[in-house]
Coordinates of C-alpha atoms (C1' of nucleotides) in Angstrom, one line a residue:
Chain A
X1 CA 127.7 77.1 72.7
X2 CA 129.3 76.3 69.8
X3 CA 130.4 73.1 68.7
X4 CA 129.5 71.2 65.6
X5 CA 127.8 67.9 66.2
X6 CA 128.2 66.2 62.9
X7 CA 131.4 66.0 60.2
X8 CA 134.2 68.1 61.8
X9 CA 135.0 71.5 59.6
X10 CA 138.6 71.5 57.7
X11 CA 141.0 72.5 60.1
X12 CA 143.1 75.7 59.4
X13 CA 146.7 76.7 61.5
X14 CA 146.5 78.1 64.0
X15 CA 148.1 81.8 63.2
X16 CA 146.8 84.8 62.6
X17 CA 143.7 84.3 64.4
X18 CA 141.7 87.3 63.1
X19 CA 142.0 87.0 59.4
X20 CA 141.5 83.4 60.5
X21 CA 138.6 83.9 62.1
X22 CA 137.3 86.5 59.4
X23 CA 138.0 83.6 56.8
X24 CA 135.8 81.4 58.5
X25 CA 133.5 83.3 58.7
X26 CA 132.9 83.8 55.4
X27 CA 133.4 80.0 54.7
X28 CA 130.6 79.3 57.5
X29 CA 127.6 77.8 55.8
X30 CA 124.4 77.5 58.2
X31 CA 122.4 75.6 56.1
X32 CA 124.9 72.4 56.5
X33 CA 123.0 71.1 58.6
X34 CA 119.1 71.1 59.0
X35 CA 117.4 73.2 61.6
X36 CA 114.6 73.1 63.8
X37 CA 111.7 75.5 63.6
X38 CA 112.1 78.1 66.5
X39 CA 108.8 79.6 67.5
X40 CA 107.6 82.2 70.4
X41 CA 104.0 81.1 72.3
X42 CA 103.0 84.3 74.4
X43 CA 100.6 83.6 76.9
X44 CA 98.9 87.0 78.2
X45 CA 97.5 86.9 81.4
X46 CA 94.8 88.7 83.8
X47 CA 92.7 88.1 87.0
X48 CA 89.0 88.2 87.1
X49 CA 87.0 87.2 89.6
X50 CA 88.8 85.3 92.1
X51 CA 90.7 83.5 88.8
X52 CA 93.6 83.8 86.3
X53 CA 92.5 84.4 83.1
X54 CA 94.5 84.2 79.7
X55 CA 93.6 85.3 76.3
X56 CA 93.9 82.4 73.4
X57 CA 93.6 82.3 70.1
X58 CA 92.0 80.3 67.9
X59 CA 93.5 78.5 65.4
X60 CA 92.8 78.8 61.6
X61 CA 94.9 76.2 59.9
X62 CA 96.0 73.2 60.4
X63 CA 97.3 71.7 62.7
X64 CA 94.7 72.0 65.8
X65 CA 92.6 73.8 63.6
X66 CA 89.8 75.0 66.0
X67 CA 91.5 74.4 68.7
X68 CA 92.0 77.3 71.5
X69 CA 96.1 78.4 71.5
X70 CA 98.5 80.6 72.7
X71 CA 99.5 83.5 70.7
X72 CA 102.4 82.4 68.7
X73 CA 104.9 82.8 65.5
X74 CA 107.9 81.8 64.1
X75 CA 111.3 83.8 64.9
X76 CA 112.7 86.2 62.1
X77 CA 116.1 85.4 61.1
X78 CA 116.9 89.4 62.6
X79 CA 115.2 89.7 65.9
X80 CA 115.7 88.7 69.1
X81 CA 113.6 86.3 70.6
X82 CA 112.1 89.0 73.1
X83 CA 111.6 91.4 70.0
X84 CA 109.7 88.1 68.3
X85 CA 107.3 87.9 71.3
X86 CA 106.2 91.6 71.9
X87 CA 105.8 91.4 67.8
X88 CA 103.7 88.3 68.2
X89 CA 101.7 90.0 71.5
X90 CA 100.7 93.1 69.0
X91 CA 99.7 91.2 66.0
X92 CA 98.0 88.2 67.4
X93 CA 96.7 89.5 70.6
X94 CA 96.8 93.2 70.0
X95 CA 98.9 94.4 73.1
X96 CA 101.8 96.5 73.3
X97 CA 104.1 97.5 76.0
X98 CA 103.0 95.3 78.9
X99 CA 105.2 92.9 80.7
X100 CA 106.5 90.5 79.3
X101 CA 109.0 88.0 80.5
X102 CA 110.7 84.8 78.9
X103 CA 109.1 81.4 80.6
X104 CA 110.7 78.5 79.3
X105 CA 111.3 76.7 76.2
X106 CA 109.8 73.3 74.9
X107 CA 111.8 71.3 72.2
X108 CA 110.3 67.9 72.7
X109 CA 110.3 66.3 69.0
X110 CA 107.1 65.4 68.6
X111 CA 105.5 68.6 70.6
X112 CA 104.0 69.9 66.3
X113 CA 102.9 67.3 64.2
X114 CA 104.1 69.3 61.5
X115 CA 108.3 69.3 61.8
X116 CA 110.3 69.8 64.9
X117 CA 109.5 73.4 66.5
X118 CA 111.1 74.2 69.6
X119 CA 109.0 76.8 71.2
X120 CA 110.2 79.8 73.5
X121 CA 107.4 80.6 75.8
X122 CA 106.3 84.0 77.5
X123 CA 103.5 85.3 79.8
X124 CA 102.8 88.9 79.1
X125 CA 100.7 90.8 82.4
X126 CA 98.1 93.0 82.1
X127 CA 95.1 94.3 83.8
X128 CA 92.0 92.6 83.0
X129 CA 90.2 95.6 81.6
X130 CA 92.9 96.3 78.9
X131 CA 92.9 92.6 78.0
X132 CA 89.0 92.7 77.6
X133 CA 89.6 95.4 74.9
X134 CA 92.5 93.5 73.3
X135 CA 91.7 93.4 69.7
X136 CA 94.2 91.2 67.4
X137 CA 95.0 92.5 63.7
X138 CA 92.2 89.0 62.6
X139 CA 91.3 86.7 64.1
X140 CA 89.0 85.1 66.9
X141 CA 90.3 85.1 70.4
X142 CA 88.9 84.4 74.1
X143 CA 89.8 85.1 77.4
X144 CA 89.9 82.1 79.1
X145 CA 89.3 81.2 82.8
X146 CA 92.8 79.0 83.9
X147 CA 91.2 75.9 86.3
X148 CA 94.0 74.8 88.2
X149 CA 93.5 71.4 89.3
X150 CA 96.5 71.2 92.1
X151 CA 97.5 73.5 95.0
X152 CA 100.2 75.5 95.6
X153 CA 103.4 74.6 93.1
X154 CA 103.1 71.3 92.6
X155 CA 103.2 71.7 89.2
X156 CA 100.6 70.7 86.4
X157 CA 98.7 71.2 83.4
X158 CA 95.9 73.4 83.8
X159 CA 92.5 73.6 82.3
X160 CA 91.2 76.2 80.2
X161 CA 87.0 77.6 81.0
X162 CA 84.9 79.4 78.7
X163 CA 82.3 81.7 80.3
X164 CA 80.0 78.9 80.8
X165 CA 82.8 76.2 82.4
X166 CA 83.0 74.0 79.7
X167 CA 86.6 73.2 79.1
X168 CA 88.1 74.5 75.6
X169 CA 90.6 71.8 73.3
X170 CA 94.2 73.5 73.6
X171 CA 96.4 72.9 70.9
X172 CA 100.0 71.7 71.3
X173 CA 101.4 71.3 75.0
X174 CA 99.6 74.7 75.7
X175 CA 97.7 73.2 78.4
X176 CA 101.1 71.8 79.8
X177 CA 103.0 75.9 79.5
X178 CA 99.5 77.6 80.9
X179 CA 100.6 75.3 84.3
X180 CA 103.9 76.3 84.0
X181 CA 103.1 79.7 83.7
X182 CA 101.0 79.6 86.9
X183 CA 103.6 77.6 88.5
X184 CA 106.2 80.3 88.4
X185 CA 103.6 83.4 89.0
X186 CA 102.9 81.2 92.3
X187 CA 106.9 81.2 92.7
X188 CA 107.7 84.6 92.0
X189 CA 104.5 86.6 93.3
X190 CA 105.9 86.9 96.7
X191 CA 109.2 88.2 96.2
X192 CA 108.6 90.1 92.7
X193 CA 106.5 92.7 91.7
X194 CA 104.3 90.8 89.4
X195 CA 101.0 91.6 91.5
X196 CA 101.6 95.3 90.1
X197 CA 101.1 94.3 86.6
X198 CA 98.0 92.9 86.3
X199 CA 96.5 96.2 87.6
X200 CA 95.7 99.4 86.8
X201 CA 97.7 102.1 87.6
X202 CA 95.7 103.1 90.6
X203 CA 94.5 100.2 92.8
X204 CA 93.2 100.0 96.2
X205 CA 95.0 97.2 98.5
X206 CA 91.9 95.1 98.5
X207 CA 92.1 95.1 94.6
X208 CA 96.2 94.2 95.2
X209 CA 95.2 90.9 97.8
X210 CA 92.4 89.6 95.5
X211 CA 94.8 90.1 92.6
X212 CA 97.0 87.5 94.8
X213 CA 94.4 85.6 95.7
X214 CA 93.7 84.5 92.5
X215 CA 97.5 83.9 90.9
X216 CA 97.7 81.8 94.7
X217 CA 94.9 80.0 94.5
X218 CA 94.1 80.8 98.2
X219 CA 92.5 82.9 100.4
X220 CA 95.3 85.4 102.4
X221 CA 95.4 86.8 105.7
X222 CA 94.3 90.5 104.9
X223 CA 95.7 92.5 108.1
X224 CA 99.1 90.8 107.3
X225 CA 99.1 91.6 103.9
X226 CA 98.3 95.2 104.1
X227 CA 100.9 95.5 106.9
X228 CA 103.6 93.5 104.8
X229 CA 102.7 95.3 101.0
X230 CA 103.0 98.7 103.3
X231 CA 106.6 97.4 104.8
X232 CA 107.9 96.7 102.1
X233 CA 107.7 100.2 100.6
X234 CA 106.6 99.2 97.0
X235 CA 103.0 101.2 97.5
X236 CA 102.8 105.0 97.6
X237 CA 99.2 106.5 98.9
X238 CA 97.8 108.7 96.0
X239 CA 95.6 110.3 98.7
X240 CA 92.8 109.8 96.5
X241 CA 89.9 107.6 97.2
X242 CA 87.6 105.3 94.7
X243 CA 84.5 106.3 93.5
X244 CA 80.8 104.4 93.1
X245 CA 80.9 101.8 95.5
X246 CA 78.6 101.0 97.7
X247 CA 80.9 101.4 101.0
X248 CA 83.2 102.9 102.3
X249 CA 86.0 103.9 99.8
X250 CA 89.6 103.2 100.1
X251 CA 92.3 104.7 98.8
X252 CA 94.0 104.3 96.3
X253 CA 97.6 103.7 96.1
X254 CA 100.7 103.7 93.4
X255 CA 103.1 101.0 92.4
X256 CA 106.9 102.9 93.2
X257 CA 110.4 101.3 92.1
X258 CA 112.3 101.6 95.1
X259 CA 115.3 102.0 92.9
X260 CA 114.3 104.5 90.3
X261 CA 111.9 107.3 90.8
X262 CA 108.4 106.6 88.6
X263 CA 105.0 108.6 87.3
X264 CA 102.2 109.0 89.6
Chain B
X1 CA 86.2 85.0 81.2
X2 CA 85.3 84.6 77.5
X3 CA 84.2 86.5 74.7
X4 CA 85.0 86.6 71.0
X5 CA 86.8 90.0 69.9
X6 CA 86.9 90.4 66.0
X7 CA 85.1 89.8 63.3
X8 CA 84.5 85.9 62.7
X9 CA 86.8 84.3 60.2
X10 CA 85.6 82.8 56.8
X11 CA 84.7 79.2 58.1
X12 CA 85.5 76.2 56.4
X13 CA 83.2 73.3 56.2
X14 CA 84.2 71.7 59.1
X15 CA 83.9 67.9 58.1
X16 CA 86.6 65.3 57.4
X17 CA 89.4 67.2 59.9
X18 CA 91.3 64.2 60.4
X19 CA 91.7 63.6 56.7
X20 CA 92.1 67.2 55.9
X21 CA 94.9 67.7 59.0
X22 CA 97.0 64.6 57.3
X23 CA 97.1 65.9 53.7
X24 CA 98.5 69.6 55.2
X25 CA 101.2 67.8 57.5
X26 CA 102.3 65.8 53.7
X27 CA 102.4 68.9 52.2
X28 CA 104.0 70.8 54.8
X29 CA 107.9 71.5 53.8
X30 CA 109.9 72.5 56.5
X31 CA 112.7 74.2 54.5
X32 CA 110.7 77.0 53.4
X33 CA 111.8 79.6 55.5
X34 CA 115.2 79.6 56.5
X35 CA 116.0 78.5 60.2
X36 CA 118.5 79.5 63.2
X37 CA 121.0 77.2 64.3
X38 CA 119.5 76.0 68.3
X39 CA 122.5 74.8 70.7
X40 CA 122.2 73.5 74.1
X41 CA 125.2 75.2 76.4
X42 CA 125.3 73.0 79.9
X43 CA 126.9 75.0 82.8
X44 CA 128.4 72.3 85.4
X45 CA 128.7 73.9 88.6
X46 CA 129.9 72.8 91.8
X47 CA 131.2 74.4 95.5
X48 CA 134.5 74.5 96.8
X49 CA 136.4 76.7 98.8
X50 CA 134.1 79.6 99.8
X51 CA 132.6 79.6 96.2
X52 CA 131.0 78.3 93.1
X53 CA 133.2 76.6 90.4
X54 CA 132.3 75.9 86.8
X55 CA 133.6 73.6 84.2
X56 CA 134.6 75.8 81.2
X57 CA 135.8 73.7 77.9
X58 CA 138.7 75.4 75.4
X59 CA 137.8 76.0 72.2
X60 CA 139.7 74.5 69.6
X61 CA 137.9 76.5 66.7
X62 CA 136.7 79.5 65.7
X63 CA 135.2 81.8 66.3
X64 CA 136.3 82.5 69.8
X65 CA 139.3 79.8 69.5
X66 CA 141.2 79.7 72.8
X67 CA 138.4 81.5 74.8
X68 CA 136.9 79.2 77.4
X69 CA 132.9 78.5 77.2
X70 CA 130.1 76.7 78.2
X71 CA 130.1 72.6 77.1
X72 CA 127.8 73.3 74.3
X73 CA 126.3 71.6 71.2
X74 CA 123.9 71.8 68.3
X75 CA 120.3 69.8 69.3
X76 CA 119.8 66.9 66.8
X77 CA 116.8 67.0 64.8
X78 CA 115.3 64.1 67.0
X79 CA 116.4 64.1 70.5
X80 CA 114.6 66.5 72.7
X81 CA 116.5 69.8 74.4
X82 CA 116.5 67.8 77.8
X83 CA 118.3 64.5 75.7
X84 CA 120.5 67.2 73.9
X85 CA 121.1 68.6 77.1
X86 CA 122.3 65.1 78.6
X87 CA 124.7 64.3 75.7
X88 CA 126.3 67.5 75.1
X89 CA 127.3 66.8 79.1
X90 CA 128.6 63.5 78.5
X91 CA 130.7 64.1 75.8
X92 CA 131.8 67.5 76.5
X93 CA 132.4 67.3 80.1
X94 CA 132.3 63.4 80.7
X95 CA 129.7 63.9 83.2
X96 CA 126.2 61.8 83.0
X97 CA 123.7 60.7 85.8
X98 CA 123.7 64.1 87.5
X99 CA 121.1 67.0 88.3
X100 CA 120.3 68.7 85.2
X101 CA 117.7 71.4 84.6
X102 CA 116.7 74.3 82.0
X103 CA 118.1 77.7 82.6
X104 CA 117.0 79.9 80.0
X105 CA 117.1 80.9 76.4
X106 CA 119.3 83.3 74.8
X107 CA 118.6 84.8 71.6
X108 CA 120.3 87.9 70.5
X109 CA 121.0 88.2 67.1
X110 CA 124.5 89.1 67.5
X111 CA 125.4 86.5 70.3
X112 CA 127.5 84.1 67.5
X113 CA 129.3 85.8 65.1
X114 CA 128.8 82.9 62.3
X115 CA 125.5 83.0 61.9
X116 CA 121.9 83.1 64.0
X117 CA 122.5 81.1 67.0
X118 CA 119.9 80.6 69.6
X119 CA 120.8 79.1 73.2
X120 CA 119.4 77.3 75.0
X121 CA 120.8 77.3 78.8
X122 CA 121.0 74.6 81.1
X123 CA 123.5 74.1 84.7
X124 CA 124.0 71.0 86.2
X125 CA 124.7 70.2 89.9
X126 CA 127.3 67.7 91.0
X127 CA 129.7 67.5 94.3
X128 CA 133.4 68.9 93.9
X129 CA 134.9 65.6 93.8
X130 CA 133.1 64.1 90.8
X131 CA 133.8 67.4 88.9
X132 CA 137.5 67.3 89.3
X133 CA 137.4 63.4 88.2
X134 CA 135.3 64.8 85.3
X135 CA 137.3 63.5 81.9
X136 CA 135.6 64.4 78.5
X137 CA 136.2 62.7 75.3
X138 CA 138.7 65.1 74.3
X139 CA 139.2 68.6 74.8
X140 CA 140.7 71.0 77.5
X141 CA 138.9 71.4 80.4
X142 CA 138.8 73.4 83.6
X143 CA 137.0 74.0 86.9
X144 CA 137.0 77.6 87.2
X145 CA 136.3 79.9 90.5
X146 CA 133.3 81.9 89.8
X147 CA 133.8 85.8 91.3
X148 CA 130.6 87.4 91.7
X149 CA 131.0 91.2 91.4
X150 CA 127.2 92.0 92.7
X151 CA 125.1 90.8 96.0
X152 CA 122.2 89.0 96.8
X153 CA 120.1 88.3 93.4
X154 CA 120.5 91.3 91.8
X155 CA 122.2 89.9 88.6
X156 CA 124.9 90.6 86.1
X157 CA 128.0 88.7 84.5
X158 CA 130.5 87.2 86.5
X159 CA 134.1 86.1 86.1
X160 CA 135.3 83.0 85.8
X161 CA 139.1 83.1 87.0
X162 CA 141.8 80.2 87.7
X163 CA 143.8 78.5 90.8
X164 CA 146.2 81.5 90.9
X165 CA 143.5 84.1 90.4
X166 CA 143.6 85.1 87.0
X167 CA 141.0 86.0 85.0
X168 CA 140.1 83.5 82.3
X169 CA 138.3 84.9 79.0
X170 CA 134.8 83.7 78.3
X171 CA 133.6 83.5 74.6
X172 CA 130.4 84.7 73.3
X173 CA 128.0 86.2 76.1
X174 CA 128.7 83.0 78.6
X175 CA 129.5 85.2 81.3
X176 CA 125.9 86.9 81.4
X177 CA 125.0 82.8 81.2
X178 CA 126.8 81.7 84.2
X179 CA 125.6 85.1 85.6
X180 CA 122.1 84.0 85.7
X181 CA 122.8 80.8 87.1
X182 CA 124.4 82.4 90.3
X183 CA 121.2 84.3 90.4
X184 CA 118.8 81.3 89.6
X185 CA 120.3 78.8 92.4
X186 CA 120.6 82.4 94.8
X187 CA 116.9 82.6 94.6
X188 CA 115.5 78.6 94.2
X189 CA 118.3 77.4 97.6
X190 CA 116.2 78.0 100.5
X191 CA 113.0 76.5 99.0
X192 CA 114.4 73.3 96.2
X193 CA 116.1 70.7 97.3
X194 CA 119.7 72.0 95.3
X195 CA 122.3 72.0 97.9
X196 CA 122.4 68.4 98.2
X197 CA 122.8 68.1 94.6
X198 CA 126.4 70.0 95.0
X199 CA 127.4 67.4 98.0
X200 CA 127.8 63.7 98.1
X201 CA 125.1 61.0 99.2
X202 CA 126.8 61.5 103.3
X203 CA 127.7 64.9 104.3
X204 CA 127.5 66.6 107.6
X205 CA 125.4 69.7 107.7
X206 CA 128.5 71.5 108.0
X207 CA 129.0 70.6 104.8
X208 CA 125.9 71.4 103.7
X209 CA 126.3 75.2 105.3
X210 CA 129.2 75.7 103.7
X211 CA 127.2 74.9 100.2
X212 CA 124.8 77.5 101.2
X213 CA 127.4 79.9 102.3
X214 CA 129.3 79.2 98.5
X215 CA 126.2 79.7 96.9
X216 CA 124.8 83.1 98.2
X217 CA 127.8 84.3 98.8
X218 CA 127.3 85.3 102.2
X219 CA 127.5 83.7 106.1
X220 CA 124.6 82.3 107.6
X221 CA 123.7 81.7 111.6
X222 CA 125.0 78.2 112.3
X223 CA 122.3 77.4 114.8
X224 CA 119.6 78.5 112.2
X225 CA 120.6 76.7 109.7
X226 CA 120.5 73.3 111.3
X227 CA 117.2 73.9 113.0
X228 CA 115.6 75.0 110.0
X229 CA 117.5 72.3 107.7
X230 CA 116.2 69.6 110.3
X231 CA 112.7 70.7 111.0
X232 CA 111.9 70.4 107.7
X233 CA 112.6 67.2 107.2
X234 CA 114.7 66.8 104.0
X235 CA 117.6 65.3 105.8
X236 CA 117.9 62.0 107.7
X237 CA 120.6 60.8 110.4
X238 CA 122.5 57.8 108.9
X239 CA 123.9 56.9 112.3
X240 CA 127.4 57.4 110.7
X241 CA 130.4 59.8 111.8
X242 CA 132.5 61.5 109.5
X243 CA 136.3 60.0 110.3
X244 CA 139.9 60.9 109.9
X245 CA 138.8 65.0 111.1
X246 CA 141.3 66.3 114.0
X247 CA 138.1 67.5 116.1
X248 CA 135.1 66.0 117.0
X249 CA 133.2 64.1 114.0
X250 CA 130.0 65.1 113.3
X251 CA 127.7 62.6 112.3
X252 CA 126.7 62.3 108.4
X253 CA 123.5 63.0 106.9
X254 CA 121.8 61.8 103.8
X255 CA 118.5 63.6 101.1
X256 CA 115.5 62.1 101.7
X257 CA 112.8 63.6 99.5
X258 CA 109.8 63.9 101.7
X259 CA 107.4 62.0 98.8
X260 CA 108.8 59.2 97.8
X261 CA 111.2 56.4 99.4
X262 CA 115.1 57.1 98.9
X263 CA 118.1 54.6 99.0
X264 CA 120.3 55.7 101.3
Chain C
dG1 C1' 68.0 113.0 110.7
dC2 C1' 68.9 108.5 112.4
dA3 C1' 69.6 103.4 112.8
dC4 C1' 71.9 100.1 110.5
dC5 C1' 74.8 97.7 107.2
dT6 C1' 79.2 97.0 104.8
dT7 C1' 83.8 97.7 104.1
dG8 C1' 88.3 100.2 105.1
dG9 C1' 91.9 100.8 108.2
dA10 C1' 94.3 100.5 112.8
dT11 C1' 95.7 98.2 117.2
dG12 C1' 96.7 94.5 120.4
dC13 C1' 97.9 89.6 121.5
dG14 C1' 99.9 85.0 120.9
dA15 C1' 102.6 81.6 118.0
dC16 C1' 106.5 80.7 115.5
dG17 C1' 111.0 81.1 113.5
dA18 C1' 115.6 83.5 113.1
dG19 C1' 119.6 85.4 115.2
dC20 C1' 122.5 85.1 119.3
dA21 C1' 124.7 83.5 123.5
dT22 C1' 125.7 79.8 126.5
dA23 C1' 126.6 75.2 128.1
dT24 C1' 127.8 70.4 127.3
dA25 C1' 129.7 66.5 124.6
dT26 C1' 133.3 64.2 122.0
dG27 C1' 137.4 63.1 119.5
dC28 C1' 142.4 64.3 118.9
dG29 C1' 147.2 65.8 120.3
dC30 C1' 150.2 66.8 124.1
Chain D
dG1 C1' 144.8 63.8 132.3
dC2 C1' 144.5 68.3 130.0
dG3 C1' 143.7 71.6 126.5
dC4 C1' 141.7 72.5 122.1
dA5 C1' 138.5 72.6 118.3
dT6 C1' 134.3 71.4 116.8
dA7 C1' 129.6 69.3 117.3
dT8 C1' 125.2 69.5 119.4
dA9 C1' 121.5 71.1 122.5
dT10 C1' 119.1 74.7 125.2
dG11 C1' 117.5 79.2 126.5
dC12 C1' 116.6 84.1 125.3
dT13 C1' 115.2 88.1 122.4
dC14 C1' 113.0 90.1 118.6
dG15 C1' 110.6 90.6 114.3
dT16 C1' 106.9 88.8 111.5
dC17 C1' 102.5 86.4 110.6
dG18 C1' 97.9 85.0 111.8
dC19 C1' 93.9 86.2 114.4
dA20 C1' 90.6 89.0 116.9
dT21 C1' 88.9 93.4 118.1
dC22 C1' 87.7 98.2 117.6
dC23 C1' 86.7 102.4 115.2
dA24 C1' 85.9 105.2 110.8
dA25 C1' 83.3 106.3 106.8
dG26 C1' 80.1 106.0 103.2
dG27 C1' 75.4 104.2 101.5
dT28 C1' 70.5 102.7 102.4
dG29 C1' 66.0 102.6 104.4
dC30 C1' 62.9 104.5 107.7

DNA sequence: GCACCTTGGATGCGACGAGCATATATGCGC
DNA sequence: GCGCATATATGCTCGTCGCATCCAAGGTGC
C-alpha cells in the first residue's frame, strides 16, 4: 500500500475530496524517488524420465554471461506482471498458452550485481514433448535435468544436469527459485491439478503416477493411486487405448474440470 | 534432458570475463528505463471470536484518503522485501518480533491510481492480545472482523467490517489481498506450524481449536483434533493449568518445533 | 497355434486415522 | 455434598491407504 517513506508531500484540506484527489494526481511525480528494477524469471518445467526437467537459457551479456538462467525480462511500465511473464515465456523460451502461475518474488539487494532488481518468479507447465520443440525467437537454451539434493519439502536449492550429469553454472539465485519451484509443486501436486499439465492431452494413468513420481521424488503406491485419481473424478476414460507398445495397452484417459464442462 | 535449440550465437572471445563483467556493471545506468514504484503491504491477522481479524491503517492522504488499507510502504533501495517487510510493520502497526512471511505479488496496472505500483504481499501472525496492544507511530488504526463470503479455499475478496458490524471500506484492491490470505493460511493450517503463531506461548488446545475453527471457518471433531494435534508431536504438556475459568482447567500447552530445542 | 513374458486393471485384506459416542475426572457455585 | 460445565481418556465404526493376489490382453519366440 501506499505510503511515502521519505519527505512527506504538502498537505492540502481536506474538502472536496475528488477534485482533491484529481489534483493530486496530477501533481504526483514517480520519479521522486528512485526505483528498483522489477523483472519476471519464468521457469518452464517438464518430467522426463523419472526427473523434473526445466528449460534455461543461456545468457549473452553480462552479468553471468555463459551461465545457464531462467527465462527472464524486465516489466513494461503497461503490463501486468502476469502479461510480463507469458510475454517473456514466448520470446525467450518460445511457449505460449501453457500454465503458468506466479511463485514468489526475490528482492534481496545484492541478488544482480548490476542495480537492485527485485524479481517476480513463475513456473510455467508443459508436457515434455512440447518443451523439446520449444524454440525461442534467438538464443541458446537447454533442458535441464533438476537434481534435488533433499527429500520431500524440506526446502533447498537444486542442481541443474546436462545430458551427461555434469552440473551447469546458474546465474543469479536461480538455483535457489528452481528449489523453490519444486518445493511448492511437492506442496500443491496432491491437492491441485498440476499433474495434468505436464501431459499431453491424452495420458494413460501409468504416464499420470510416473509424472508424480518425478515432481515427488518417490516411488507411489500404484493400486492406491489409480483408485484415488479415479475417486476423485478429475479423469474421464477416452475409451481409447495406446498404440506401439510392447504390452498390453491401457487406456487412455482425459483431464475434466469438475466445475466447468471441457474438450475431449 | 539437454539439447541446444537454435542457431548458436556470435561468440565472443571468451577470455578476461572478470575484467570484462566489471567494466559492464561501471557502465551500467540504472535510470535508463523508467521504473514502477515497489511497496511492501503487511496484513497483521489474528483470531478472536469465531473469526479472523486484521489490522487496517486510515489513510490520511490521497488517493483513497479515509479508506482503510493494508500497513504498507515503499521498499528502500537497500533493505531487502523481507527487511521492508519488517519496518513497514513496526512503524505502521507498532508490531516487531512476530511471524512474518511473503504472500504474493500484485501487479495490475491499474491497482494505484498515481502511478505504476507493484505489491508486494506479506501477513503476519500474532495472538489477539498483542494486536489489540498494537500502538503505531501515528496513525489510526483498527482490528477489523474479517467476513468470508465463500467456503473452504475457494477464494475471492472478503470484508473487513467493525465491532458493530459495519462494513468498513478498503482502498485499492486490499480486499482481494486479505482474500488470499484467508485462502493461503486455509490451505497451509493442517500441515505448517501457523496456529500457534495466532496464540500465546501457553494455551490449552482448546484454544488452539478454536484458532483452527476461526481460521477455516468451519467446526472441527474435538476428539480429532487433540489426538491428531498430540500424536504429532508439535505440542508439549507444560505441567501448568489454566486458572481463574468457572469449570475445570485444562492444562496449558506450549510449540515445540520437532528439530530444534525450544524455550519454553 | 501355443507357451511365455510383460504390463494393465480389478479384488480382497489389514493397518491406521477421523468421526462419534460414552465414561470418568476435576474445579466451581449452591 | 450436589449439580454443572468442561477436560480428558476409551471404545467403536467407517473410509482410505498400502500391500498382495488374481485375471486380462497384447507381443514374442518356438
Amino acid at each position: 500500500m501506499t505510503q511515502r517513506t521519505a519527505k512527506p508531500i504538502p498537505q492540502k484540506p481536506d474538502a472536496r475530496d475528488d477534485a482533491d484527489e484529481r489534483a493530486f494526481l496530477a501533481a504526483y511525480d514517480a520519479a521522486e524517488f528512485p526505483h528498483p528494477s522489477v523483472t519476471v524469471d519464468v521457469a518452464p518445467i517438464t518430467t522426463a524420465d523419472g526427473a523434473l526437467h526445466a528449460l534455461l537459457v543461456r545468457r549473452t551479456e553480462h552479468p553471468a554471461k555463459g551461465r545457464w538462467a531462467l527465462a527472464g525480462g524486465f516489466v513494461g511500465m503497461k503490463e501486468s506482471l502476469d502479461d510480463a511473464a507469458e510475454r517473456v515465456l514466448a520470446t525467450k523460451a518460445g511457449l505460449s498458452g501453457i500454465f503458468l502461475e506466479q511463485l514468489y518474488t526475490f528482492g534481496d539487494v545484492n541478488r544482480d550485481p548490476r542495480t537492485r532488481v527485485i524479481s517476480v518468479a513463475y513456473y510455467a507447465l508443459v508436457d515434455h514433448a512440447r518443451l523439446r520443440r520449444a524454440q525461442p525467437e534467438k538464443g541458446e537454451v537447454v533442458v535441464a535435468r533438476i537434481d534435488v539434493p533433499w527429500e520431500g519439502e524440506a526446502g533447498g536449492r537444486v542442481l541443474a544436469l546436462d545430458a551427461d550429469g555434469c552440473e551447469l553454472p546458474l546465474a543469479f539465485d536461480h538455483a535457489d527459485v528452481l528449489g523453490l519451484v519444486v518445493k511448492r509443486l511437492r506442496g500443491k501436486l496432491d491437492y491441485a491439478p498440476i499433474g495434468f499439465q505436464l501431459l499431453p492431452r491424452r495420458f494413460t494413468l501409468r504416464q499420470l503416477q510416473e509424472v508424480h513420481e518425478a515432481v515427488l521424488g518417490r516411488d507411489v503406491n500404484k493400486d492406491s493411486f489409480r483408485r484415488s485419481v479415479l475417486a476423485r473424478g478429475l479423469v474421464a476414460a477416452t475409451g481409447e487405448m495406446e498404440k506401439d507398445v510392447p504390452y498390453r495397452p491401457a487406456e487412455l484417459y482425459r483431464y475434466v474440470n469438475p466445475d466447468r464442462a471441457r474438450e475431449s
